[in-house]
Every structure is written in C-alpha cells, then in structure tokens.
PDB file of C-alpha atoms in Angstrom:
ATOM      1  CA  THR M1457      -0.209   0.070   0.003  1.00  0.00           C
ATOM      2  CA  GLN M1458       1.300   3.272  -1.315  1.00  0.00           C
ATOM      3  CA  LEU M1459       1.393   5.859   1.795  1.00  0.00           C
ATOM      4  CA  LEU M1460       1.267   8.905  -0.378  1.00  0.00           C
ATOM      5  CA  GLU M1461      -0.771   9.460  -3.525  1.00  0.00           C
ATOM      6  CA  GLN M1462       0.835  11.962  -6.068  1.00  0.00           C
ATOM      7  CA  SER M1463      -1.296  13.649  -8.699  1.00  0.00           C
ATOM      8  CA  PRO M1464      -1.799  14.033 -11.652  1.00  0.00           C
ATOM      9  CA  GLN M1465       0.621  10.901 -13.255  1.00  0.00           C
ATOM     10  CA  PHE M1466       1.396  12.684 -15.960  1.00  0.00           C
ATOM     11  CA  LEU M1467       1.569  16.629 -17.526  1.00  0.00           C
ATOM     12  CA  SER M1468       2.118  18.121 -19.914  1.00  0.00           C
ATOM     13  CA  ILE M1469       1.948  21.575 -20.893  1.00  0.00           C
ATOM     14  CA  GLN M1470       3.754  24.587 -22.662  1.00  0.00           C
ATOM     15  CA  GLU M1471       6.133  26.302 -21.672  1.00  0.00           C
ATOM     16  CA  GLY M1472       4.936  29.971 -19.547  1.00  0.00           C
ATOM     17  CA  GLU M1473       1.847  27.925 -18.325  1.00  0.00           C
ATOM     18  CA  ASN M1474       0.687  27.504 -15.018  1.00  0.00           C
ATOM     19  CA  LEU M1475       0.721  23.898 -13.157  1.00  0.00           C
ATOM     20  CA  THR M1476       0.333  22.663  -9.429  1.00  0.00           C
ATOM     21  CA  VAL M1477       0.904  18.707  -7.980  1.00  0.00           C
ATOM     22  CA  TYR M1478      -1.017  17.156  -6.197  1.00  0.00           C
ATOM     23  CA  CYS M1479       0.875  14.389  -3.091  1.00  0.00           C
ATOM     24  CA  ASN M1480      -1.993  13.285  -0.635  1.00  0.00           C
ATOM     25  CA  SER M1481      -2.020  10.843   1.660  1.00  0.00           C
ATOM     26  CA  SER M1482      -4.066   9.872   4.841  1.00  0.00           C
ATOM     27  CA  SER M1483      -1.115   9.575   6.974  1.00  0.00           C
ATOM     28  CA  VAL M1484       0.347  12.125   9.039  1.00  0.00           C
ATOM     29  CA  PHE M1485       3.947  13.270   8.756  1.00  0.00           C
ATOM     30  CA  SER M1486       6.196  15.193  10.549  1.00  0.00           C
ATOM     31  CA  SER M1487       8.276  16.482   7.473  1.00  0.00           C
ATOM     32  CA  LEU M1488       7.088  16.631   3.826  1.00  0.00           C
ATOM     33  CA  GLN M1489      10.078  16.733   1.609  1.00  0.00           C
ATOM     34  CA  TRP M1490       9.461  17.375  -2.640  1.00  0.00           C
ATOM     35  CA  TYR M1491      12.373  15.879  -4.680  1.00  0.00           C
ATOM     36  CA  ARG M1492      13.043  16.177  -8.496  1.00  0.00           C
ATOM     37  CA  GLN M1493      14.962  13.248 -10.393  1.00  0.00           C
ATOM     38  CA  GLU M1494      16.295  13.326 -14.266  1.00  0.00           C
ATOM     39  CA  PRO M1495      16.292  10.391 -16.412  1.00  0.00           C
ATOM     40  CA  GLY M1496      19.037   7.666 -15.596  1.00  0.00           C
ATOM     41  CA  GLU M1497      20.037   9.911 -11.981  1.00  0.00           C
ATOM     42  CA  GLY M1498      18.224   9.829  -8.598  1.00  0.00           C
ATOM     43  CA  PRO M1499      16.824  11.871  -7.032  1.00  0.00           C
ATOM     44  CA  VAL M1500      17.458  15.766  -5.740  1.00  0.00           C
ATOM     45  CA  LEU M1501      16.053  17.277  -2.606  1.00  0.00           C
ATOM     46  CA  LEU M1502      13.874  20.793  -3.329  1.00  0.00           C
ATOM     47  CA  VAL M1503      12.193  22.176  -0.193  1.00  0.00           C
ATOM     48  CA  THR M1504      11.745  20.896   3.141  1.00  0.00           C
ATOM     49  CA  VAL M1505       8.636  21.645   5.169  1.00  0.00           C
ATOM     50  CA  VAL M1506       8.335  20.880   8.265  1.00  0.00           C
ATOM     51  CA  THR M1507       5.075  22.525  10.198  1.00  0.00           C
ATOM     52  CA  GLY M1508       1.673  22.559   9.223  1.00  0.00           C
ATOM     53  CA  GLY M1509       0.552  24.946   7.307  1.00  0.00           C
ATOM     54  CA  GLU M1510       3.993  25.662   5.843  1.00  0.00           C
ATOM     55  CA  VAL M1511       4.963  28.018   3.445  1.00  0.00           C
ATOM     56  CA  LYS M1512       8.302  27.805   0.635  1.00  0.00           C
ATOM     57  CA  LYS M1513       8.968  29.897  -2.375  1.00  0.00           C
ATOM     58  CA  LEU M1514      11.958  28.665  -4.124  1.00  0.00           C
ATOM     59  CA  LYS M1515      11.902  30.921  -7.358  1.00  0.00           C
ATOM     60  CA  ARG M1516       9.039  29.786  -9.484  1.00  0.00           C
ATOM     61  CA  LEU M1517       8.809  26.483  -7.530  1.00  0.00           C
ATOM     62  CA  THR M1518       5.995  27.546  -4.062  1.00  0.00           C
ATOM     63  CA  PHE M1519       5.609  24.508  -1.482  1.00  0.00           C
ATOM     64  CA  GLN M1520       3.423  24.387   0.466  1.00  0.00           C
ATOM     65  CA  PHE M1521       2.516  21.539   3.400  1.00  0.00           C
ATOM     66  CA  GLY M1522      -1.223  21.064   4.756  1.00  0.00           C
ATOM     67  CA  ASP M1523      -2.888  22.260   8.070  1.00  0.00           C
ATOM     68  CA  ALA M1524      -3.217  18.909   9.023  1.00  0.00           C
ATOM     69  CA  ARG M1525       0.189  17.419   8.016  1.00  0.00           C
ATOM     70  CA  LYS M1526      -0.957  14.828   5.467  1.00  0.00           C
ATOM     71  CA  ASP M1527      -1.113  16.156   2.146  1.00  0.00           C
ATOM     72  CA  SER M1528       1.621  19.116   0.423  1.00  0.00           C
ATOM     73  CA  SER M1529       1.467  20.671  -3.019  1.00  0.00           C
ATOM     74  CA  LEU M1530       3.710  21.730  -5.510  1.00  0.00           C
ATOM     75  CA  HIS M1531       2.978  25.366  -7.504  1.00  0.00           C
ATOM     76  CA  ILE M1532       4.768  26.229 -10.623  1.00  0.00           C
ATOM     77  CA  THR M1533       4.961  29.785 -11.912  1.00  0.00           C
ATOM     78  CA  ALA M1534       5.574  30.235 -15.489  1.00  0.00           C
ATOM     79  CA  ALA M1535       6.390  26.965 -16.301  1.00  0.00           C
ATOM     80  CA  GLN M1536      10.638  26.364 -18.412  1.00  0.00           C
ATOM     81  CA  PRO M1537      11.413  23.207 -20.497  1.00  0.00           C
ATOM     82  CA  GLY M1538      14.457  23.147 -17.874  1.00  0.00           C
ATOM     83  CA  ASP M1539      11.141  22.228 -15.215  1.00  0.00           C
ATOM     84  CA  THR M1540      10.719  18.594 -16.907  1.00  0.00           C
ATOM     85  CA  GLY M1541      11.909  15.952 -14.696  1.00  0.00           C
ATOM     86  CA  LEU M1542       9.949  13.381 -12.625  1.00  0.00           C
ATOM     87  CA  TYR M1543       9.009  14.713  -8.763  1.00  0.00           C
ATOM     88  CA  LEU M1544       9.055  13.146  -6.239  1.00  0.00           C
ATOM     89  CA  CYS M1545       7.616  14.252  -2.702  1.00  0.00           C
ATOM     90  CA  ALA M1546       8.886  11.594   0.521  1.00  0.00           C
ATOM     91  CA  GLY M1547       7.321  12.116   3.906  1.00  0.00           C
ATOM     92  CA  GLY M1548       8.857  10.896   7.310  1.00  0.00           C
ATOM     93  CA  ASN M1549       8.356  10.460  10.183  1.00  0.00           C
ATOM     94  CA  THR M1550       8.498   9.689  13.403  1.00  0.00           C
ATOM     95  CA  GLY M1551      10.849   6.306  13.480  1.00  0.00           C
ATOM     96  CA  ASN M1552      13.024   7.920  10.366  1.00  0.00           C
ATOM     97  CA  GLN M1553      12.331   6.574   7.062  1.00  0.00           C
ATOM     98  CA  PHE M1554      11.282   8.470   4.078  1.00  0.00           C
ATOM     99  CA  TYR M1555       8.116   7.676   2.402  1.00  0.00           C
ATOM    100  CA  PHE M1556       7.747   8.408  -0.913  1.00  0.00           C
ATOM    101  CA  GLY M1557       4.829   9.261  -3.192  1.00  0.00           C
ATOM    102  CA  THR M1558       4.021   7.925  -6.295  1.00  0.00           C
ATOM    103  CA  GLY M1559       5.576  10.865  -8.667  1.00  0.00           C
ATOM    104  CA  THR M1560       4.573  13.121 -11.150  1.00  0.00           C
ATOM    105  CA  SER M1561       6.587  13.399 -14.260  1.00  0.00           C
ATOM    106  CA  LEU M1562       5.950  16.743 -15.961  1.00  0.00           C
ATOM    107  CA  THR M1563       7.325  17.980 -20.115  1.00  0.00           C
ATOM    108  CA  VAL M1564       7.549  21.528 -20.382  1.00  0.00           C
ATOM    109  CA  ILE M1565       6.959  21.991 -24.096  1.00  0.00           C
ATOM    110  CA  PRO M1566       8.741  24.713 -25.391  1.00  0.00           C
TER     111      PRO M1566
ATOM    112  CA  ILE X 960      33.258  14.757  -5.251  1.00  0.00           C
ATOM    113  CA  ALA X 961      31.598  10.854  -4.927  1.00  0.00           C
ATOM    114  CA  GLY X 962      29.357  10.480  -2.745  1.00  0.00           C
ATOM    115  CA  ILE X 963      27.214   7.447  -3.528  1.00  0.00           C
ATOM    116  CA  THR X 964      28.039   4.891  -5.421  1.00  0.00           C
ATOM    117  CA  GLN X 965      26.406   2.002  -6.547  1.00  0.00           C
ATOM    118  CA  ALA X 966      27.677  -0.766  -8.814  1.00  0.00           C
ATOM    119  CA  PRO X 967      26.981  -2.134 -10.826  1.00  0.00           C
ATOM    120  CA  THR X 968      24.943   0.114 -13.795  1.00  0.00           C
ATOM    121  CA  SER X 969      22.787  -2.377 -14.252  1.00  0.00           C
ATOM    122  CA  GLN X 970      22.193  -6.087 -14.339  1.00  0.00           C
ATOM    123  CA  ILE X 971      21.148  -8.770 -15.971  1.00  0.00           C
ATOM    124  CA  LEU X 972      20.139 -12.291 -13.708  1.00  0.00           C
ATOM    125  CA  ALA X 973      18.844 -15.216 -13.944  1.00  0.00           C
ATOM    126  CA  ALA X 974      16.096 -16.488 -11.695  1.00  0.00           C
ATOM    127  CA  GLY X 975      17.149 -18.033  -9.073  1.00  0.00           C
ATOM    128  CA  ARG X 976      20.985 -15.998  -8.676  1.00  0.00           C
ATOM    129  CA  ARG X 977      21.300 -15.173  -6.481  1.00  0.00           C
ATOM    130  CA  MET X 978      23.333 -11.096  -6.498  1.00  0.00           C
ATOM    131  CA  THR X 979      24.484  -8.583  -3.960  1.00  0.00           C
ATOM    132  CA  LEU X 980      23.567  -4.220  -5.011  1.00  0.00           C
ATOM    133  CA  ARG X 981      27.226  -2.935  -3.333  1.00  0.00           C
ATOM    134  CA  CYS X 982      25.970   0.491  -1.918  1.00  0.00           C
ATOM    135  CA  THR X 983      29.746   3.279  -0.661  1.00  0.00           C
ATOM    136  CA  GLN X 984      29.078   6.728   0.571  1.00  0.00           C
ATOM    137  CA  ASP X 985      32.590   8.331   1.701  1.00  0.00           C
ATOM    138  CA  MET X 986      29.748  11.286   3.467  1.00  0.00           C
ATOM    139  CA  ARG X 987      29.415   9.768   6.881  1.00  0.00           C
ATOM    140  CA  HIS X 988      26.500   9.627   7.018  1.00  0.00           C
ATOM    141  CA  ASN X 989      25.148   7.508   9.579  1.00  0.00           C
ATOM    142  CA  ALA X 990      21.579   6.465   8.314  1.00  0.00           C
ATOM    143  CA  MET X 991      21.051   4.917   4.928  1.00  0.00           C
ATOM    144  CA  TYR X 992      18.651   3.437   2.229  1.00  0.00           C
ATOM    145  CA  TRP X 993      17.488   1.083  -0.482  1.00  0.00           C
ATOM    146  CA  TYR X 994      14.540   1.870  -2.451  1.00  0.00           C
ATOM    147  CA  ARG X 995      13.451   0.484  -5.413  1.00  0.00           C
ATOM    148  CA  GLN X 996      11.388   2.089  -8.363  1.00  0.00           C
ATOM    149  CA  ASP X 997       9.444   1.453 -10.809  1.00  0.00           C
ATOM    150  CA  LEU X 998       6.502   2.801 -13.084  1.00  0.00           C
ATOM    151  CA  GLY X 999       4.216   4.645 -11.685  1.00  0.00           C
ATOM    152  CA  LEU X1000       4.838   3.723  -8.315  1.00  0.00           C
ATOM    153  CA  GLY X1001       6.672   5.942  -7.216  1.00  0.00           C
ATOM    154  CA  LEU X1002      10.353   4.870  -5.004  1.00  0.00           C
ATOM    155  CA  ARG X1003       9.716   2.194  -2.861  1.00  0.00           C
ATOM    156  CA  LEU X1004      11.467   1.969   0.597  1.00  0.00           C
ATOM    157  CA  ILE X1005      12.795  -1.328   0.815  1.00  0.00           C
ATOM    158  CA  HIS X1006      15.056  -1.613   3.615  1.00  0.00           C
ATOM    159  CA  TYR X1007      17.170   1.227   5.759  1.00  0.00           C
ATOM    160  CA  SER X1008      19.687   1.010   8.731  1.00  0.00           C
ATOM    161  CA  ASN X1009      19.626   4.591  11.056  1.00  0.00           C
ATOM    162  CA  THR X1010      23.442   4.090  11.393  1.00  0.00           C
ATOM    163  CA  ALA X1011      25.871   1.218  11.618  1.00  0.00           C
ATOM    164  CA  GLY X1012      24.749  -2.333  13.450  1.00  0.00           C
ATOM    165  CA  THR X1013      21.581  -1.059  12.721  1.00  0.00           C
ATOM    166  CA  THR X1014      18.901  -1.860  10.382  1.00  0.00           C
ATOM    167  CA  GLY X1015      14.987  -2.170   9.622  1.00  0.00           C
ATOM    168  CA  LYS X1016      12.432  -3.568   7.290  1.00  0.00           C
ATOM    169  CA  GLY X1017      10.967  -0.905   5.417  1.00  0.00           C
ATOM    170  CA  GLU X1018       7.337  -1.147   2.853  1.00  0.00           C
ATOM    171  CA  VAL X1019       8.724  -3.699   0.531  1.00  0.00           C
ATOM    172  CA  PRO X1020      11.027  -5.894   2.668  1.00  0.00           C
ATOM    173  CA  ASP X1021      10.550  -9.492   1.062  1.00  0.00           C
ATOM    174  CA  GLY X1022      13.187 -11.398  -0.941  1.00  0.00           C
ATOM    175  CA  TYR X1023      15.691  -8.448   0.183  1.00  0.00           C
ATOM    176  CA  SER X1024      17.944  -8.853   3.293  1.00  0.00           C
ATOM    177  CA  VAL X1025      20.663  -6.470   3.926  1.00  0.00           C
ATOM    178  CA  SER X1026      23.474  -5.753   6.006  1.00  0.00           C
ATOM    179  CA  ARG X1027      25.764  -2.824   8.077  1.00  0.00           C
ATOM    180  CA  ALA X1028      28.931  -3.545   9.499  1.00  0.00           C
ATOM    181  CA  ASN X1029      30.032  -0.321   9.171  1.00  0.00           C
ATOM    182  CA  THR X1030      29.350   3.205   7.901  1.00  0.00           C
ATOM    183  CA  ASP X1031      30.150   3.446   5.239  1.00  0.00           C
ATOM    184  CA  ASP X1032      28.607   0.231   3.542  1.00  0.00           C
ATOM    185  CA  PHE X1033      25.029  -1.032   2.993  1.00  0.00           C
ATOM    186  CA  PRO X1034      25.229  -3.917   0.355  1.00  0.00           C
ATOM    187  CA  LEU X1035      21.648  -5.244  -0.317  1.00  0.00           C
ATOM    188  CA  THR X1036      21.491  -9.295  -0.981  1.00  0.00           C
ATOM    189  CA  LEU X1037      18.791 -10.733  -3.149  1.00  0.00           C
ATOM    190  CA  ALA X1038      18.937 -14.651  -2.129  1.00  0.00           C
ATOM    191  CA  SER X1039      17.170 -16.000  -5.206  1.00  0.00           C
ATOM    192  CA  ALA X1040      15.788 -13.802  -7.819  1.00  0.00           C
ATOM    193  CA  VAL X1041      12.049 -13.910  -9.565  1.00  0.00           C
ATOM    194  CA  PRO X1042      11.135 -12.029 -12.650  1.00  0.00           C
ATOM    195  CA  SER X1043       8.573  -9.224 -10.262  1.00  0.00           C
ATOM    196  CA  GLN X1044      12.312  -7.301  -8.206  1.00  0.00           C
ATOM    197  CA  THR X1045      13.070  -6.792 -12.096  1.00  0.00           C
ATOM    198  CA  SER X1046      13.364  -2.729 -11.363  1.00  0.00           C
ATOM    199  CA  VAL X1047      15.501   0.141 -11.098  1.00  0.00           C
ATOM    200  CA  TYR X1048      17.280   0.841  -7.194  1.00  0.00           C
ATOM    201  CA  PHE X1049      18.191   3.273  -5.450  1.00  0.00           C
ATOM    202  CA  CYS X1050      20.317   4.175  -2.545  1.00  0.00           C
ATOM    203  CA  ALA X1051      20.666   6.640  -0.522  1.00  0.00           C
ATOM    204  CA  SER X1052      22.340   8.289   2.905  1.00  0.00           C
ATOM    205  CA  SER X1053      21.302  11.698   4.270  1.00  0.00           C
ATOM    206  CA  VAL X1054      22.784  12.376   8.008  1.00  0.00           C
ATOM    207  CA  THR X1055      21.067  11.420  10.680  1.00  0.00           C
ATOM    208  CA  GLY X1056      18.160   9.115  10.214  1.00  0.00           C
ATOM    209  CA  THR X1057      15.432  12.118  11.522  1.00  0.00           C
ATOM    210  CA  ALA X1058      12.705  12.581   9.198  1.00  0.00           C
ATOM    211  CA  ASN X1059      13.534  15.909   8.638  1.00  0.00           C
ATOM    212  CA  THR X1060      17.301  15.687   6.728  1.00  0.00           C
ATOM    213  CA  GLU X1061      17.663  15.626   3.287  1.00  0.00           C
ATOM    214  CA  ALA X1062      18.427  11.892   0.988  1.00  0.00           C
ATOM    215  CA  PHE X1063      21.561  12.180  -0.936  1.00  0.00           C
ATOM    216  CA  PHE X1064      21.169   9.219  -3.979  1.00  0.00           C
ATOM    217  CA  GLY X1065      23.285   7.066  -6.146  1.00  0.00           C
ATOM    218  CA  GLN X1066      23.233   7.063  -9.855  1.00  0.00           C
ATOM    219  CA  GLY X1067      20.882   3.722  -9.540  1.00  0.00           C
ATOM    220  CA  THR X1068      21.217   0.154 -10.692  1.00  0.00           C
ATOM    221  CA  ARG X1069      18.602  -1.173 -13.479  1.00  0.00           C
ATOM    222  CA  LEU X1070      18.065  -4.758 -12.652  1.00  0.00           C
ATOM    223  CA  THR X1071      16.105  -7.012 -14.957  1.00  0.00           C
ATOM    224  CA  VAL X1072      15.683 -11.018 -13.713  1.00  0.00           C
ATOM    225  CA  VAL X1073      14.448 -13.446 -16.182  1.00  0.00           C
TER     226      VAL X1073
END
C-alpha cells in the first residue's frame, strides 16, 4: 500500500503555463520533502517543510504543507523546459524513514 | 566528490540466482536506505539503517536482505531472484535518520531478472 499518492501522474504543458502537483496521504507526517529526478539520475532534494500550513518559495516554485500535515502541493509558475522531470514527494515519520509518493512526470514543451 | 557509489550500473540476472547490489558512501552519513523504483509506484523503501550495526524493514522487504557492518557500506542481497524484482534500485544516505534531513541518492542500479 502506497502511503503517499501524487496527482496527476503525467502532465504535459506549454512553456509559460502554470501547474500544480498534489501529494496526498491518510497518514500524518512529521515532515514533507519534494525531490526532482532527471532520467538516469537519482532524486535531488528541492525543499523540506515541517510545520502544518507552512509555505516555502524557491524562485518559481511554491511548496505548501497541509494544515493537518497529511498533504502537500507544488505550484510552478511560468513553467520552463528546464522544469521537465519527475517530481516526487516524500513523507518523514517518527521512525525516521522517508516514504516516497507515486511521482508526477512533468514535460514542458517549448 | 564521490558521494554515493552504486555497483553494478546494470545487470541481467537469471531467476533463482543470488545477487548483491553494492552501495558505498564517503560522506560519513549515519543513515542509509535502499529503494526500488517502478513506473507508477514512485520509490518504495526496501530496508534502512539508522546507524552502523542496525537495520530495519521498509515497505517491501520480502526477498531482500541487508547488512551494515560499517558506516560506509550498505549492500542489498537478493537471495534467489524472481522476475518481479526487475526494477531500478537506488541507495541513499542522510546525515542522521531524522525525517527532515536531506537524502542523497546514488545513480541507481538497473536490474532485470529473466
């Protein structure tokens, strides 16, 4: 059973459009991370959020942790081809393991 | 800067054979992890180790074993490979085993069991 479900699974948009990726769970997490993965590489951390309701911005990317710490969203403004990749959320629990979501594959068309 | 090194990069393995995937890190991280990545399922945790000498089971541990004899190495063994273990395997490490620390990943091992 996957603890974290992401939606959509695939997303193809034109350069300049905005998009939102969702990460949902029925479990409460002590922290929520977002990673980005390029083909043939391992995931690389983008951000960590630890407080319910927390919002973090990283240039054109905005990350939010749900108030109940069960869900998160990633919003990209004015997407660029360089944003293409697989986006993964990961929840941390009190047992100190990271559980990853199902992933969202984003393609930004020039 | 090496970070995390996985070997082999890829492998084709006959069903029933034993296989050990190697993982070495040079960052002196306490915690290490093994994940498998399958399309539509993201990364699933197989086993983890919060510190040398200790290991724990993740989401999908069956058919896999690990050991953590020292800080740097965390090998993953498939005792008798089956086709459902065809996947891309990633090793990762973090400074501590706390849930808000960054995990650093290797390049992955692509394993095909035939």
